[in-house]
Coordinates of C-alpha atoms and ligand atoms in Angstrom, one line a residue:
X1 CA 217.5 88.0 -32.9
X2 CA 219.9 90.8 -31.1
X3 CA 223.2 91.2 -31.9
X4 CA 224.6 89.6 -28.1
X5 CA 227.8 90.0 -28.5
X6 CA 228.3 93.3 -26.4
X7 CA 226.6 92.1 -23.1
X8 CA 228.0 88.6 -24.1
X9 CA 232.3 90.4 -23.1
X10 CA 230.5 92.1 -20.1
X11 CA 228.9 88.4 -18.6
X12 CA 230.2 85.2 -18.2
X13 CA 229.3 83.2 -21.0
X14 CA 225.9 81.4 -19.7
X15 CA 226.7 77.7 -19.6
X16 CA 224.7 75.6 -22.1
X17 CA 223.0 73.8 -19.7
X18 CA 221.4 76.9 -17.9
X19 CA 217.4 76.9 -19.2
X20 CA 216.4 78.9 -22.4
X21 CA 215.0 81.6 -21.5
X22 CA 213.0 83.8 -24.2
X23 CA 212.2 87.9 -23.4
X24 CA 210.0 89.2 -26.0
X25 CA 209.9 93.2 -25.3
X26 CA 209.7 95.6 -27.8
X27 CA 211.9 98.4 -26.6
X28 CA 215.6 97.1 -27.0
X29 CA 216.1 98.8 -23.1
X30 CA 214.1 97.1 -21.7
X31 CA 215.2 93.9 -23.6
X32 CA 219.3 95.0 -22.8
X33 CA 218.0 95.6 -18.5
X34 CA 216.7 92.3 -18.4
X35 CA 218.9 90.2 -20.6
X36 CA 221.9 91.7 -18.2
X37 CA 220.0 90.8 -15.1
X38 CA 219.5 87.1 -16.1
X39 CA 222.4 86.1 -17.7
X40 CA 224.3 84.6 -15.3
X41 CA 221.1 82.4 -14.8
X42 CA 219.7 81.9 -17.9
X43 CA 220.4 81.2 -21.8
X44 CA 218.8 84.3 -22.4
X45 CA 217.2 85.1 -25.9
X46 CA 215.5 88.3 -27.0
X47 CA 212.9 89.3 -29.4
X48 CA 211.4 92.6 -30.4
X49 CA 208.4 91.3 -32.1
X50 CA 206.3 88.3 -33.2
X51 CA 207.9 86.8 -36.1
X52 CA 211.4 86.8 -34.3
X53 CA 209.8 85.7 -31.6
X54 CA 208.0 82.5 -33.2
X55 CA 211.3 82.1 -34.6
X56 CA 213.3 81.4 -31.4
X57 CA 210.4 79.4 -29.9
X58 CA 210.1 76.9 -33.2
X59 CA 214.3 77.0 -32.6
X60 CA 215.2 77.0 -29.7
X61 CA 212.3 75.7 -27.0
X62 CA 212.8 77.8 -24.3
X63 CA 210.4 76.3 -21.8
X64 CA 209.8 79.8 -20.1
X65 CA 209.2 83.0 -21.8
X66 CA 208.3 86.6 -20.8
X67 CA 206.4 88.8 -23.4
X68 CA 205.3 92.3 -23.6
X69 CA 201.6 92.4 -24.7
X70 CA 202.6 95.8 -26.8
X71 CA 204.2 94.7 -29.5
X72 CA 205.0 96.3 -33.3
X73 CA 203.2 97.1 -35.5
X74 CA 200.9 98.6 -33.0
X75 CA 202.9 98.5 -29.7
X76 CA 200.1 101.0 -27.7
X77 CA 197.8 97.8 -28.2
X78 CA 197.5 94.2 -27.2
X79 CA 196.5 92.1 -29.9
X80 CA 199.8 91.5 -31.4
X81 CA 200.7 90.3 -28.2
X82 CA 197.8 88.0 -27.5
X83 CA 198.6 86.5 -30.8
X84 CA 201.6 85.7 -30.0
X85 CA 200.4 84.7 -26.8
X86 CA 198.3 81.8 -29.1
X87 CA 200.5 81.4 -31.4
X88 CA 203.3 80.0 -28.4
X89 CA 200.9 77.8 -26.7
X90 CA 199.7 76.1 -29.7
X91 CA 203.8 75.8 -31.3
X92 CA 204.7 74.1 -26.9
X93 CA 201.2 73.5 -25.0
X94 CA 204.1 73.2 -22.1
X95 CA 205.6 76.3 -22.1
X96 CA 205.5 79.1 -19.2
X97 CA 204.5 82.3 -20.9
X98 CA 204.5 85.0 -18.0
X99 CA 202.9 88.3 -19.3
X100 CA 204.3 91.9 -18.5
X101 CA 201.7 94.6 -18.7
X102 CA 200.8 97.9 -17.6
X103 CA 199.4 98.6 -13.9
X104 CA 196.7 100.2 -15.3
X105 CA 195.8 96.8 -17.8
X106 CA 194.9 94.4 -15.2
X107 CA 191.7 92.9 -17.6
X108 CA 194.4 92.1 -20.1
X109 CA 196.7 90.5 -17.6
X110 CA 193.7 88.4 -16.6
X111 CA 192.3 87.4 -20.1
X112 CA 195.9 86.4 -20.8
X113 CA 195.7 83.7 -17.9
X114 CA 192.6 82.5 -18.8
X115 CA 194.2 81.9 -21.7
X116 CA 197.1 80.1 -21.1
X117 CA 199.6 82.7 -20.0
X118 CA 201.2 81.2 -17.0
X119 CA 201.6 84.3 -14.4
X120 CA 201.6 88.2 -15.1
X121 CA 203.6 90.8 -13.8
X122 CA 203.4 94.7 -13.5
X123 CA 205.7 97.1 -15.6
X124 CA 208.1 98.5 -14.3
X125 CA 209.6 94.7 -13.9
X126 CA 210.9 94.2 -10.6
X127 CA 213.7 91.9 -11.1
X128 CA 213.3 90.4 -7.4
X129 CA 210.1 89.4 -7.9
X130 CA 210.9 88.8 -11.6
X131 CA 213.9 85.8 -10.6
X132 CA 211.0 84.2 -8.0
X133 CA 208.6 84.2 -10.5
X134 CA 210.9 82.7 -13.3
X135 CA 212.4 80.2 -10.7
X136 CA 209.1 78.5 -10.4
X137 CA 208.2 78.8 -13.9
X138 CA 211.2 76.8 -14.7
X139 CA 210.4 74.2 -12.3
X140 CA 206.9 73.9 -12.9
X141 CA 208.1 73.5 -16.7
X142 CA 210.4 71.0 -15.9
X143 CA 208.0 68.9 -13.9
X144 CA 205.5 68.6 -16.1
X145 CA 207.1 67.8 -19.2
X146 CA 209.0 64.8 -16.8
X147 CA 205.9 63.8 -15.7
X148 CA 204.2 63.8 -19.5
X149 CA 207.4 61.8 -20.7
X150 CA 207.1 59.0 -18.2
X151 CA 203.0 59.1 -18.6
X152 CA 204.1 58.5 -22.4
X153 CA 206.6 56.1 -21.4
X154 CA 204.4 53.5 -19.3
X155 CA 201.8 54.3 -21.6
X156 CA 203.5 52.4 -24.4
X157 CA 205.3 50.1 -22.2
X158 CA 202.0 49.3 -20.1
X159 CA 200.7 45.6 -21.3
X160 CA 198.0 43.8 -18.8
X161 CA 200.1 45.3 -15.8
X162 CA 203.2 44.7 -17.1
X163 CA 206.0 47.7 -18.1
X164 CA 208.5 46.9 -21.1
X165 CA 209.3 49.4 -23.6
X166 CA 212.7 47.3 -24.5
X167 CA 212.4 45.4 -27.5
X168 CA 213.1 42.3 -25.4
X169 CA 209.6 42.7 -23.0
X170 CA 208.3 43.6 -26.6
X171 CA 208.8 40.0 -28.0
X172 CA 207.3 38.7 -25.1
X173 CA 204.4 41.1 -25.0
X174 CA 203.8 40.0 -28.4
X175 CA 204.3 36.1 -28.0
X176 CA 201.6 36.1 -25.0
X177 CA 199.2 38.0 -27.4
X178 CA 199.6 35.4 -30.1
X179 CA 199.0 32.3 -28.1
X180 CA 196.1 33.9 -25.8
X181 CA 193.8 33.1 -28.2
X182 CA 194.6 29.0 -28.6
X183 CA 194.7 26.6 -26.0
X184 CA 197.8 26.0 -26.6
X185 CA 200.4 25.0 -23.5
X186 CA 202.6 27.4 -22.7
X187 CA 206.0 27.0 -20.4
X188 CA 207.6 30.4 -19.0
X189 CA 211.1 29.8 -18.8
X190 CA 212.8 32.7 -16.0
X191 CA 214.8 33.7 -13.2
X192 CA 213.1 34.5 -10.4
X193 CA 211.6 38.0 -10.3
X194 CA 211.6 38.6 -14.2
X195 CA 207.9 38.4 -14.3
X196 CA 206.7 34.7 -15.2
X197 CA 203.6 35.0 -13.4
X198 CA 202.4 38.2 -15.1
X199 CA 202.7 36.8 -18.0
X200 CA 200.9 33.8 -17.2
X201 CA 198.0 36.2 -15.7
X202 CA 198.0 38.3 -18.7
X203 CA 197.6 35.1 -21.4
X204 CA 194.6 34.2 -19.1
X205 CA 193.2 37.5 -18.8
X206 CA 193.6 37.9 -23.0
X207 CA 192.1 34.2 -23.6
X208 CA 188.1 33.4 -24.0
X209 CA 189.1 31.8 -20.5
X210 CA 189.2 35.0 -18.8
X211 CA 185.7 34.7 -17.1
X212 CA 186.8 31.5 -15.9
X213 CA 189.1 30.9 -12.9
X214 CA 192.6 30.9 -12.7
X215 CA 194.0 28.8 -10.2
X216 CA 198.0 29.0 -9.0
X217 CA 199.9 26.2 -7.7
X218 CA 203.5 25.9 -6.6
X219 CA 204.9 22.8 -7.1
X220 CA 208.4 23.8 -5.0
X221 CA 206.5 24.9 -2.2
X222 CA 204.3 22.1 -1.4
X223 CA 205.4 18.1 0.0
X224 CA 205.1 15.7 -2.7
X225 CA 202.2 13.8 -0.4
X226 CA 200.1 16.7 -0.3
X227 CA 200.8 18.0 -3.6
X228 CA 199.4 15.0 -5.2
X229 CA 195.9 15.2 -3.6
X230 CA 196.7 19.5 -4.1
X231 CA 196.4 18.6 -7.4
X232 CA 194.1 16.0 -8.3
X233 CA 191.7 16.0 -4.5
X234 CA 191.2 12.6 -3.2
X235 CA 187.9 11.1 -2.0
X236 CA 187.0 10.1 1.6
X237 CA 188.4 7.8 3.7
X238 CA 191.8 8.1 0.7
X239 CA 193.9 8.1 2.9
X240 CA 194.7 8.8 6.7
X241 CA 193.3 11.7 7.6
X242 CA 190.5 12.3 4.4
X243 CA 187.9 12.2 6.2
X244 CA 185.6 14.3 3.6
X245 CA 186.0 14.0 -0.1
X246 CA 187.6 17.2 -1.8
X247 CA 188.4 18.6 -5.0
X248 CA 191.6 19.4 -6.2
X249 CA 193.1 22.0 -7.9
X250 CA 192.9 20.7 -11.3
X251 CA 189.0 20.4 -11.0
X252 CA 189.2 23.9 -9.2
X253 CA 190.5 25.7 -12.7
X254 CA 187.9 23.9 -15.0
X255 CA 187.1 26.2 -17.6
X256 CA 189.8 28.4 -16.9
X257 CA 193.7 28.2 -16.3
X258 CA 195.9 26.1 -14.4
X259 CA 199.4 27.6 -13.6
X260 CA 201.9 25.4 -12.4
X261 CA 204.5 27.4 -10.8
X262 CA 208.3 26.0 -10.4
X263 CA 207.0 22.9 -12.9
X264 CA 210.6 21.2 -12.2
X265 CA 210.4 20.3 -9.3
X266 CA 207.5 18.4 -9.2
X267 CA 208.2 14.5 -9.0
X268 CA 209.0 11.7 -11.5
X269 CA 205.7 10.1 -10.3
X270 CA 203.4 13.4 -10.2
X271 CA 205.0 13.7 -13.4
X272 CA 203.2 10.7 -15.1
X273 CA 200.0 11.4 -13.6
X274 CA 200.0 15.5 -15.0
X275 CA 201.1 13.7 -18.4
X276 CA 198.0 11.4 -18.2
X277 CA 195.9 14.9 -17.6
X278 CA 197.3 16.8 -20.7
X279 CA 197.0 14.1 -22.7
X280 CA 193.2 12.5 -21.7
X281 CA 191.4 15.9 -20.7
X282 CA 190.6 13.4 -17.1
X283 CA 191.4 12.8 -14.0
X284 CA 190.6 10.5 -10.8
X285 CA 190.6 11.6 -7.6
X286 CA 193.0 9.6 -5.3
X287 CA 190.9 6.6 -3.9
X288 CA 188.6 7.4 -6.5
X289 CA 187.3 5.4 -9.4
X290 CA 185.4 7.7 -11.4
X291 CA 187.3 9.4 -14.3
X292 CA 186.8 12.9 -14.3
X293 CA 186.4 15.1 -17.3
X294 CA 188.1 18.5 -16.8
X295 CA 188.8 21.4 -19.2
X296 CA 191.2 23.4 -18.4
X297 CA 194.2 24.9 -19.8
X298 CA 197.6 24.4 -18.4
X299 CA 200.8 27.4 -18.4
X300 CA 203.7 26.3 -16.1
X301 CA 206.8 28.0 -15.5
X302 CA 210.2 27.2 -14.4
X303 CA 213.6 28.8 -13.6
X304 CA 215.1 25.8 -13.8
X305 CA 217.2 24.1 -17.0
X306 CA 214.4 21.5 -17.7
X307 CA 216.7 20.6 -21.0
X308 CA 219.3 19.8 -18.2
X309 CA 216.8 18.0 -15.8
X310 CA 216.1 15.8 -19.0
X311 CA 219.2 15.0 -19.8
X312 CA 219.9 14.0 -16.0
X313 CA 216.8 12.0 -16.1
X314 CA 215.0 13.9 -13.7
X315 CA 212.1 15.8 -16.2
X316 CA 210.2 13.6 -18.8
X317 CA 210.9 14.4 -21.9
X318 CA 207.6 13.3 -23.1
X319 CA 206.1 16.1 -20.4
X320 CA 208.4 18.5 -21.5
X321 CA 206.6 18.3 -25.3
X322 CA 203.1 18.6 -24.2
X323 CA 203.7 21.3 -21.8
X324 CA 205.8 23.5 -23.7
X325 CA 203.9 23.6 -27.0
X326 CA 205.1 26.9 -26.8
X327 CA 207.7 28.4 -24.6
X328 CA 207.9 32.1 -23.3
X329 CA 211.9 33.1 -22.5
X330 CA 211.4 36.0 -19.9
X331 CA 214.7 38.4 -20.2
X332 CA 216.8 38.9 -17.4
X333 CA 216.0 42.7 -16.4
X334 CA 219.9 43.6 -16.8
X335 CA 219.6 42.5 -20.4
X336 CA 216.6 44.9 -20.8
X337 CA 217.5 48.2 -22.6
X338 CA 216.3 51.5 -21.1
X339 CA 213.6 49.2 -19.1
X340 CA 215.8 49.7 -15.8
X341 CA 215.3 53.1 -15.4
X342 CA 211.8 53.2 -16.1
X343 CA 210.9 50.6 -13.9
X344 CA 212.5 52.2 -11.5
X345 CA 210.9 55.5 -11.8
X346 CA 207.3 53.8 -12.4
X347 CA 207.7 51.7 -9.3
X348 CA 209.1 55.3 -7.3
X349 CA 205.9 56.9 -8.2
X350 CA 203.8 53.9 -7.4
X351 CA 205.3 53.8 -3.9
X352 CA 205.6 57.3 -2.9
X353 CA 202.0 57.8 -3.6
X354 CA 201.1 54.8 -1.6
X355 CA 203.5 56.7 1.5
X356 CA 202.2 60.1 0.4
X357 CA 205.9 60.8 0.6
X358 CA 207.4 63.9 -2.0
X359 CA 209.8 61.4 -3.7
X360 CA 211.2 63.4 -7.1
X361 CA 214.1 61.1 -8.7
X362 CA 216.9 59.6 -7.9
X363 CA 220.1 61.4 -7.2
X364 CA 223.2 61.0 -9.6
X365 CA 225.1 58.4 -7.5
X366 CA 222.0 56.3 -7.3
X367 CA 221.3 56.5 -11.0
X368 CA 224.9 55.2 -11.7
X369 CA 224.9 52.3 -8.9
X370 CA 220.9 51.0 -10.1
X371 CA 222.8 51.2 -13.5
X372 CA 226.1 49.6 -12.4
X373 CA 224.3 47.0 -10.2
X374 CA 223.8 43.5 -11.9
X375 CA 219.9 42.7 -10.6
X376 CA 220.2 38.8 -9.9
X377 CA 216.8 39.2 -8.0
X378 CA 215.3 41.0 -11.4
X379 CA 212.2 43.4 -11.6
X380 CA 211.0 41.6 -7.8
X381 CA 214.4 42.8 -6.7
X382 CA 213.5 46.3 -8.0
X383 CA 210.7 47.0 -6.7
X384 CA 211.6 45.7 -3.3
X385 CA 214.1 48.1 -3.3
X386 CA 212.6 50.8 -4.5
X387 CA 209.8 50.1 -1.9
X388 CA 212.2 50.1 1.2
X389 CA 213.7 53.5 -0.1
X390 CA 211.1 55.3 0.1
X391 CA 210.5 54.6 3.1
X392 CA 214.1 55.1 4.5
X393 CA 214.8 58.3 2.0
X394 CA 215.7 61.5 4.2
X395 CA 216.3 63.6 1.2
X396 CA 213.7 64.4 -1.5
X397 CA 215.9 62.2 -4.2
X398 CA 216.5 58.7 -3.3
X399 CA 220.5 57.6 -3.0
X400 CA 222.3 54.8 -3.2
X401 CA 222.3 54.2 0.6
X402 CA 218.8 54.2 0.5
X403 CA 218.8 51.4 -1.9
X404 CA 221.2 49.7 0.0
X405 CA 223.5 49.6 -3.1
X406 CA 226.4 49.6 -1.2
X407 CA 228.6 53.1 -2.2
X408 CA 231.3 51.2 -3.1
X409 CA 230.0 51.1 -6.7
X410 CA 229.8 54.2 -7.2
X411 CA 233.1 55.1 -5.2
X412 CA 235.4 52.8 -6.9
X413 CA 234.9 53.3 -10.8
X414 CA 232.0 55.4 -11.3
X415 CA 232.2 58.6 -9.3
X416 CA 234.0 61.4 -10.9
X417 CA 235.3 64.3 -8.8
X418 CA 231.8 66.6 -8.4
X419 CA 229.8 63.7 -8.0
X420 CA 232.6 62.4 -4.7
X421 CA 232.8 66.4 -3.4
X422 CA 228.5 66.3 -3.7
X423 CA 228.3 62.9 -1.8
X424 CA 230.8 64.3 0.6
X425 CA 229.2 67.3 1.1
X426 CA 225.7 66.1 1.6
X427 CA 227.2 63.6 4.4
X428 CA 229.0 66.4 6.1
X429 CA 225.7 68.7 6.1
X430 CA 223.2 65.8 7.2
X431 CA 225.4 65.3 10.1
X432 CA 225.9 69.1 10.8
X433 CA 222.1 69.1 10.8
X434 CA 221.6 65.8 12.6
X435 CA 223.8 67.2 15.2
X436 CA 222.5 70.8 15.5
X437 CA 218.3 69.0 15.3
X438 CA 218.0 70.6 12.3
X439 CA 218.8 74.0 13.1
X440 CA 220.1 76.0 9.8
X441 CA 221.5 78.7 11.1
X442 CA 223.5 76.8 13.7
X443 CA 224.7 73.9 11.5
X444 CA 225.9 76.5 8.8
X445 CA 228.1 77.7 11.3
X446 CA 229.3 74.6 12.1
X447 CA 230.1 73.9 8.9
X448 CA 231.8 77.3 8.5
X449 CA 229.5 78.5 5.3
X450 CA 226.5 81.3 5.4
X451 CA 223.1 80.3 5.9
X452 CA 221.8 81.1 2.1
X453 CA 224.5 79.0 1.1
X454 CA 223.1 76.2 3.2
X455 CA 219.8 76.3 2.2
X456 CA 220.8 76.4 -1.4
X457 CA 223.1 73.6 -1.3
X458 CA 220.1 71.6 0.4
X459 CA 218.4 72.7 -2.1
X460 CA 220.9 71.2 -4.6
X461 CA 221.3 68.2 -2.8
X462 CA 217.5 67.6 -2.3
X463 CA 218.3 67.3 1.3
X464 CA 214.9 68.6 2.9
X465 CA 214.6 69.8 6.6
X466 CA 212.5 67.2 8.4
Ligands
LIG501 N1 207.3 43.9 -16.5 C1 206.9 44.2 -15.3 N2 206.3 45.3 -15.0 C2 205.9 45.7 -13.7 N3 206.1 44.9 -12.7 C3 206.7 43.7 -12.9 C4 207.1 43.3 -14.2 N4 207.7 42.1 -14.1 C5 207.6 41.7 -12.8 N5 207.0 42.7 -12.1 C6 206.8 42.6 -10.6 O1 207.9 41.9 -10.1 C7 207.4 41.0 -9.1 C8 207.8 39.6 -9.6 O2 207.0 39.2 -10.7 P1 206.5 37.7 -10.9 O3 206.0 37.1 -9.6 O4 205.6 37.6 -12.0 O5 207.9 37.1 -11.2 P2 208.4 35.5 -11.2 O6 209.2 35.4 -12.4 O7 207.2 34.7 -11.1 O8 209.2 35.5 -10.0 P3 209.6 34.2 -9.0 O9 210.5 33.3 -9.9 O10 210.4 34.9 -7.9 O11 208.4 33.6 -8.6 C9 205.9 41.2 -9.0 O12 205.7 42.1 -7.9 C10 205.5 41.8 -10.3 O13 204.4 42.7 -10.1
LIG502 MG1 206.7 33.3 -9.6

């Protein structure tokens, strides 16, 4: 590598968190010009040659690099630099490599591309066109390797539908994949919104049931009456009213699975009768005589404390034993390491696809309040909220507001001094711009800055122009 400390006392020292940057040229003016042009933008590293070259790539993983296809030992020629050219992709099949070439080389330029190489550009480098290109690079860079980590991410959080990569979803992924298999009753035991139902959907789609149906019924939303002959179907003439025979729900999920939804709330008497089912395989109809064989296999869940409804009297504990044979705790989403954020972003691209709106993240504030925020209403909460911002997001980054998560959060304890001025600043220039119908040049007078300054603090605000 170059010795840097000579330009280093003539520059600012490029903050660490400026991109890598890698400028493989082998004449040291060349590599001097450019390095002093970019600094202020870049972590800037320089190579004369291959081997140095590899070396800062294998190092440091500069997403973006520019390289001269004439390099030593034969610099009037283009293999060196067309091996290095392989050599980069296959060390970082991400990385930007934009090739600088004669004018007169234009076939090598384009066999570079189809190659790999990311743009080209014509010596002598015109640093103008040189920053644009380099701009984009960076961003294009940055996209993809986001978009690859959260492809990887729901990849190995993706089970029958449902994300988790937290070793608590992990437990339960692997619970529902043991008991699949048996016919075994399972109770899901949840708050609301932390996913009881996919699980339940997901044991029945793993199970040798899964061509069979599988039939939902809420036992909170549905009057005890009607639940009963819901359940078990009554014959004609039953009751007021039955003037045609019909099968219940039980009979409905014969050879599949029967999921009893909000199981504590369903009556002392219905109780007795759904204890009858588990235990004989039958059922009879309400009026009815016949006893009815039916297979099926029961899951219920519950986000009430059915230990506590024993105790009061209100659950049968004899029940409670055949139905929870084995019984699936869902995590509160809160309690789920690094699952928040991932959600979140899963459920941001699943909705701004479905709006076809340019959605890109979340901005700092809202990061903090989703992470600050206690989620009573769980993943269902989430996504709710997640699918109203979207829709209500002006910028290209989704805030707090937007999530209605209040910015008291983030104002109170959790917004340090850049993140108040940004919030403050991106209020003052929506209304300049709300006030002006979105006219740049007028609202950046009116807020007493230039017009590049504007767009670029837009730009870092992700406030787009409507
Ligand atoms: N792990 C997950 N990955 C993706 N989406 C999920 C996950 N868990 C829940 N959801 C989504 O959250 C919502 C609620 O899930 P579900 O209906 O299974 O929860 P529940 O525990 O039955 O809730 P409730 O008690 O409110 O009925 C659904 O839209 C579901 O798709
Ligand atoms: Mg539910």
């Amino acid at each position: 590598m170059e010795d840097q400390t000579s330009l280093n006392a003539l520059h600012p020292a490029p903050s660490p968190l400026h991109p890598k940057l890698l400028i493989v040229d082998d004449e040291e003016d060349i590599r001097t010009q450019m390095k002093w042009a970019l600094a202020q933008d870049y972590q800037v590293f320089l190579a004369g040659d291959r081997g140095s070259a590899m070396e800062i790539v294998g190092k440091e993983q500069p997403p973006v690099v520019t390289l001269d296809l004439g390099l030593p030992p034969r610099p009037a020629h283009v293999e060196e630099g067309f091996a290095a050219l392989a050599e980069m992709l296959s060390a970082d099949s991400f990385i930007k490599v934009i090739i600088i070439t004669g004018r007169g080389e234009k076939e090598h330029a384009l066999k570079a591309v189809g190659e790999g190489a990311y743009d080209f550009l014509y010596k002598p480098v015109e640093i103008d066109e040189l920053k644009v290109v380099l701009k984009r690079a960076f961003y294009i860079a940055s996209l993809e390797r986001e978009h690859h980590f959260l492809q990887r991410q729901i990849g190995e959080g993706d089970f029958q539908g449902m994300l988790g990569g937290s070793p608590q979803m992990q437990e339960v992924f692997s619970i529902v994949r043991k008991v699949a298999t048996s016919d075994a009753s399972v109770l899901v035991v949840g708050e609301s919104g932390t996913g009881k139902e996919l699980v339940a959907q997901a044991i029945h789609r793993l199970s040798p049931r899964k061509e069979g149906p599988f039939v939902v019924i809420n036992c909170g939303a549905i009057p005890e009456t009607l639940l009963e002959s819901e359940l078990f179907g009554h014959e004609k003439g039953a009751f007021t009213g039955a003037h045609i025979q019909r099968k219940g729900r039980i009979e409905a999920a014969r050879g599949g699975t029967l999921f009893l939804d909000e199981i504590g709330e369903l009556s002392l008497g219905l109780q007795v009768k759904l204890l009858r089912y588990l235990q004989e395989q039958m059922i009879e109809r309400i009026g009815g005589r016949e006893q009815i064989r039916v297979d099926a296999r029961v899951i219920t869940a519950t986000n009430r404390d059915l230990k506590q409804a024993m105790k009061a009297g209100a659950f049968r504990e004899d029940l409670y034993f055949r139905l929870a044979v084995v019984s699936i705790p869902m995590p509160l989403l809160r309690e789920r390491e690094g699952d928040i954020f991932m959600l979140a972003k899963a459920f941001l691209n699943r909705y701004a696809e479905e709006a076809k709106r340019r959605i890109t993240g979340f901005t700092n504030q809202a990061m903090r309040a989703i992470e600050s925020y206690s989620w009573p209403g769980n993943v269902r909460e989430l996504e709710n909220r997640i699918k109203r911002a979207v829709i209500m997001a002006e910028g290209n980054k989704i805030s707090p507001a937007d999530l209605e998560l209040g910015m008291h959060h983030a104002r109170d304890e959790f917004l340090n001094l850049k993140e108040a001025r940004e919030a403050m600043e991106k209020e003052m220039i929506l209304k300049a711009l709300t006030k002006t119908k979105d006219n740049v040049t007028r609202a950046a007078e009116a807020l007493g800055i230039s017009r590049p300054t504007l767009y670029e603090m837009m730009e870092k605000l992700g406030i787009e122009r409507k």
